[in-house]
């Protein structure tokens, strides 16, 4: 597609429920990233996929968070047993590759998650 | 560890004034990339510029200009003759050899331009 597409744009859930957030990167972009933006923590890196390599999960805050990328394209971020501190905007980004010189990230509009 | 500091939380200016946003970074890498992104009220992060550590030339793009100084580890951003449409949060970011695509963002500077 023309840009990075994320869904849903808004999600309200109850504490303890699981949520799935979806990201459709720009066609042809091999690298995909998830970031989280919250008032207290700013913009935080969560996870990074590059081609068929094992993802870099170093930013995931707990084992309740996981992500997968199917067929090298669409990615789903899953948060299990949501907590109120998970409330944030979850941003997906993609880039042509993860290599030096091709690391300009294009961001989606984000999925705003509110945990009640 | 990498770190990006944007000490200014908010800057308010009147239209047509110039505004400079400060960005100071820390890294042990000799090769790294610096970025500026704009986040308007709509929320989507918009890429403005990328600069690698070997290119210290200042850059101008329309009313935007960037001053990269390795000696002071700074990558400052100036908006000349500000306009209301420049009102946004501006983020400075850094990536290094650990992962070129993994950006360390600063806290952001909110720019408010009033008519």
Short mmCIF file of C-alpha atoms in Angstrom, two decimals:
data_model
loop_
_atom_site.label_atom_id
_atom_site.label_comp_id
_atom_site.label_asym_id
_atom_site.label_seq_id
_atom_site.Cartn_x
_atom_site.Cartn_y
_atom_site.Cartn_z
CA UNK A 1 0.00 0.00 0.00
CA UNK A 2 0.89 3.64 -0.14
CA UNK A 3 1.59 3.92 3.56
CA UNK A 4 1.77 1.88 6.74
CA UNK A 5 -1.70 0.82 7.73
CA UNK A 6 -2.66 -0.01 11.30
CA UNK A 7 -5.86 -1.37 12.79
CA UNK A 8 -7.79 -0.80 14.88
CA UNK A 9 -7.19 2.91 15.25
CA UNK A 10 -8.77 2.80 18.70
CA UNK A 11 -9.27 -0.08 21.06
CA UNK A 12 -10.84 0.01 24.51
CA UNK A 13 -10.56 -3.16 26.54
CA UNK A 14 -11.00 -4.38 30.06
CA UNK A 15 -8.10 -5.28 32.26
CA UNK A 16 -7.16 -8.91 31.85
CA UNK A 17 -8.38 -9.27 28.27
CA UNK A 18 -6.11 -10.06 25.33
CA UNK A 19 -5.76 -7.64 22.41
CA UNK A 20 -4.36 -7.93 18.92
CA UNK A 21 -3.07 -4.99 16.93
CA UNK A 22 -2.40 -5.28 13.23
CA UNK A 23 0.14 -3.62 10.96
CA UNK A 24 0.35 -3.71 7.18
CA UNK A 25 3.70 -2.26 6.07
CA UNK A 26 4.56 -0.50 2.86
CA UNK A 27 4.82 -2.98 0.01
CA UNK A 28 8.43 -3.96 -0.59
CA UNK A 29 9.66 -2.90 2.84
CA UNK A 30 11.49 -5.80 4.44
CA UNK A 31 11.93 -4.29 7.90
CA UNK A 32 9.03 -3.77 10.30
CA UNK A 33 9.05 -2.21 13.76
CA UNK A 34 6.70 -1.77 16.67
CA UNK A 35 7.04 1.20 19.01
CA UNK A 36 4.93 2.35 21.92
CA UNK A 37 4.19 5.94 22.80
CA UNK A 38 2.92 6.75 26.26
CA UNK A 39 2.86 9.90 28.35
CA UNK A 40 5.26 8.65 30.93
CA UNK A 41 7.74 6.77 28.76
CA UNK A 42 7.79 8.64 25.46
CA UNK A 43 8.56 6.66 22.33
CA UNK A 44 9.88 3.19 23.11
CA UNK A 45 11.11 0.51 20.76
CA UNK A 46 9.35 -2.83 21.22
CA UNK A 47 10.29 -5.29 18.48
CA UNK A 48 11.89 -5.38 15.04
CA UNK A 49 11.54 -7.81 12.14
CA UNK A 50 14.04 -7.94 9.30
CA UNK A 51 13.30 -10.31 6.45
CA UNK A 52 13.48 -13.93 7.57
CA UNK A 53 15.83 -13.26 10.46
CA UNK A 54 14.84 -13.90 14.05
CA UNK A 55 13.12 -10.77 15.40
CA UNK A 56 14.83 -8.42 17.82
CA UNK A 57 12.53 -8.61 20.84
CA UNK A 58 14.78 -6.64 23.16
CA UNK A 59 12.24 -3.89 23.76
CA UNK A 60 9.25 -6.00 24.78
CA UNK A 61 8.38 -4.98 28.35
CA UNK A 62 7.12 -8.37 29.53
CA UNK A 63 6.27 -11.86 28.33
CA UNK A 64 2.66 -10.74 27.96
CA UNK A 65 3.75 -9.02 24.76
CA UNK A 66 4.45 -10.94 21.58
CA UNK A 67 4.46 -10.25 17.89
CA UNK A 68 4.59 -12.19 14.70
CA UNK A 69 5.04 -11.35 11.08
CA UNK A 70 3.49 -13.68 8.57
CA UNK A 71 4.85 -14.09 5.07
CA UNK A 72 7.25 -11.22 5.56
CA UNK A 73 4.43 -8.72 5.40
CA UNK A 74 1.59 -8.18 7.87
CA UNK A 75 2.44 -8.16 11.55
CA UNK A 76 0.30 -8.67 14.63
CA UNK A 77 1.23 -7.42 18.09
CA UNK A 78 -0.53 -9.36 20.83
CA UNK A 79 -0.85 -8.24 24.42
CA UNK A 80 -2.15 -10.87 26.80
CA UNK A 81 -3.88 -10.19 30.11
CA UNK A 82 -3.77 -6.44 29.54
CA UNK A 83 -2.95 -4.11 32.40
CA UNK A 84 -3.77 -0.45 32.79
CA UNK A 85 -0.13 0.47 32.25
CA UNK A 86 -0.38 -1.02 28.76
CA UNK A 87 -2.55 1.96 27.76
CA UNK A 88 -0.61 3.76 25.03
CA UNK A 89 -0.46 4.40 21.33
CA UNK A 90 1.18 1.50 19.53
CA UNK A 91 3.01 2.61 16.42
CA UNK A 92 4.12 0.42 13.59
CA UNK A 93 6.80 1.46 11.12
CA UNK A 94 8.51 -0.06 8.14
CA UNK A 95 11.66 0.64 6.17
CA UNK A 96 13.16 -0.55 2.94
CA UNK A 97 15.58 -2.69 4.91
CA UNK A 98 17.15 -2.64 8.31
CA UNK A 99 20.56 -1.87 6.93
CA UNK A 100 22.63 1.25 7.15
CA UNK A 101 21.53 3.77 4.58
CA UNK A 102 18.06 2.28 4.23
CA UNK A 103 16.81 2.87 7.72
CA UNK A 104 14.34 5.69 7.22
CA UNK A 105 11.26 4.55 9.11
CA UNK A 106 7.80 5.36 7.80
CA UNK A 107 5.26 5.25 10.60
CA UNK A 108 1.60 4.38 10.63
CA UNK A 109 -1.05 6.45 12.37
CA UNK A 110 -0.98 4.16 15.40
CA UNK A 111 -3.44 2.11 17.42
CA UNK A 112 -4.59 3.80 20.61
CA UNK A 113 -5.13 1.23 23.33
CA UNK A 114 -7.07 2.07 26.47
CA UNK A 115 -7.24 -0.51 29.23
CA UNK A 116 -10.00 0.13 31.74
CA UNK B 1 24.16 2.84 25.78
CA UNK B 2 22.66 5.42 23.50
CA UNK B 3 20.82 8.44 24.73
CA UNK B 4 19.08 11.42 23.15
CA UNK B 5 18.28 14.52 25.18
CA UNK B 6 15.83 17.19 24.12
CA UNK B 7 15.94 19.55 27.05
CA UNK B 8 13.20 21.85 25.81
CA UNK B 9 9.78 20.49 26.68
CA UNK B 10 7.79 23.22 25.00
CA UNK B 11 8.58 26.31 22.95
CA UNK B 12 5.98 28.95 22.17
CA UNK B 13 6.54 31.50 19.43
CA UNK B 14 4.56 33.99 17.45
CA UNK B 15 4.21 33.38 13.75
CA UNK B 16 7.23 34.48 11.68
CA UNK B 17 9.64 34.11 14.56
CA UNK B 18 12.51 31.65 14.24
CA UNK B 19 12.68 28.69 16.60
CA UNK B 20 15.60 26.39 17.35
CA UNK B 21 15.15 22.95 18.84
CA UNK B 22 18.10 21.46 20.66
CA UNK B 23 19.16 17.83 20.48
CA UNK B 24 22.14 16.34 22.29
CA UNK B 25 23.07 12.71 21.89
CA UNK B 26 25.35 10.14 23.47
CA UNK B 27 26.76 7.09 21.73
CA UNK B 28 29.93 5.01 21.74
CA UNK B 29 29.51 4.12 18.08
CA UNK B 30 31.72 5.84 15.55
CA UNK B 31 29.12 5.29 12.86
CA UNK B 32 25.58 6.30 13.65
CA UNK B 33 22.54 8.03 12.21
CA UNK B 34 20.60 10.99 13.51
CA UNK B 35 17.00 11.78 12.64
CA UNK B 36 14.31 14.37 13.15
CA UNK B 37 10.63 13.48 13.04
CA UNK B 38 7.58 15.71 13.30
CA UNK B 39 4.37 14.63 15.02
CA UNK B 40 1.50 17.01 14.22
CA UNK B 41 -1.75 16.93 16.20
CA UNK B 42 -3.03 14.19 13.89
CA UNK B 43 -0.49 11.91 15.56
CA UNK B 44 1.41 10.40 12.66
CA UNK B 45 5.18 10.67 12.83
CA UNK B 46 6.59 12.34 9.74
CA UNK B 47 10.22 11.89 8.72
CA UNK B 48 12.13 15.16 8.22
CA UNK B 49 15.81 14.33 7.90
CA UNK B 50 18.46 11.66 8.38
CA UNK B 51 22.14 12.43 8.79
CA UNK B 52 24.99 9.97 9.15
CA UNK B 53 27.87 10.61 11.50
CA UNK B 54 30.38 11.17 8.71
CA UNK B 55 28.46 14.01 7.15
CA UNK B 56 28.72 17.15 9.22
CA UNK B 57 27.49 19.48 6.54
CA UNK B 58 24.60 21.61 7.62
CA UNK B 59 21.45 21.16 5.62
CA UNK B 60 18.68 23.50 4.59
CA UNK B 61 15.31 22.48 3.23
CA UNK B 62 12.98 25.39 2.70
CA UNK B 63 12.36 26.99 6.08
CA UNK B 64 14.01 24.08 7.89
CA UNK B 65 17.71 23.86 8.64
CA UNK B 66 19.86 21.50 10.68
CA UNK B 67 23.17 22.08 12.41
CA UNK B 68 25.17 18.92 13.14
CA UNK B 69 28.22 19.35 15.38
CA UNK B 70 30.05 16.19 16.41
CA UNK B 71 32.33 18.16 18.73
CA UNK B 72 29.38 18.97 20.96
CA UNK B 73 27.30 15.88 20.07
CA UNK B 74 24.45 18.07 18.94
CA UNK B 75 22.05 18.02 16.05
CA UNK B 76 19.92 21.13 16.32
CA UNK B 77 16.95 22.02 14.18
CA UNK B 78 15.83 25.52 13.25
CA UNK B 79 12.52 26.57 11.76
CA UNK B 80 12.82 29.97 10.11
CA UNK B 81 9.81 32.28 9.87
CA UNK B 82 7.57 29.85 11.72
CA UNK B 83 4.00 29.24 10.65
CA UNK B 84 0.97 27.92 12.51
CA UNK B 85 1.28 24.66 10.54
CA UNK B 86 4.64 24.10 12.22
CA UNK B 87 2.86 23.51 15.52
CA UNK B 88 3.74 19.93 16.42
CA UNK B 89 5.94 17.78 18.61
CA UNK B 90 9.40 17.31 17.15
CA UNK B 91 11.51 14.27 17.98
CA UNK B 92 15.22 13.79 17.59
CA UNK B 93 16.41 10.18 17.30
CA UNK B 94 19.60 8.16 17.03
CA UNK B 95 20.48 4.72 15.67
CA UNK B 96 23.76 2.88 15.83
CA UNK B 97 25.49 -0.26 14.69
CA UNK B 98 23.61 -2.45 17.15
CA UNK B 99 20.63 -2.04 14.87
CA UNK B 100 20.46 0.61 12.21
CA UNK B 101 16.70 0.58 12.20
CA UNK B 102 16.18 0.67 15.95
CA UNK B 103 15.77 4.29 16.90
CA UNK B 104 16.41 5.80 20.30
CA UNK B 105 14.10 8.79 20.54
CA UNK B 106 14.38 11.90 22.64
CA UNK B 107 11.43 13.03 24.74
CA UNK B 108 10.29 15.47 22.11
CA UNK B 109 9.80 19.24 22.02
CA UNK B 110 6.32 20.69 21.64
CA UNK B 111 6.34 23.72 19.36
CA UNK B 112 3.36 26.05 19.58
CA UNK B 113 3.10 28.75 16.93
CA UNK B 114 0.43 31.35 17.49
CA UNK B 115 -0.81 33.79 14.84
#
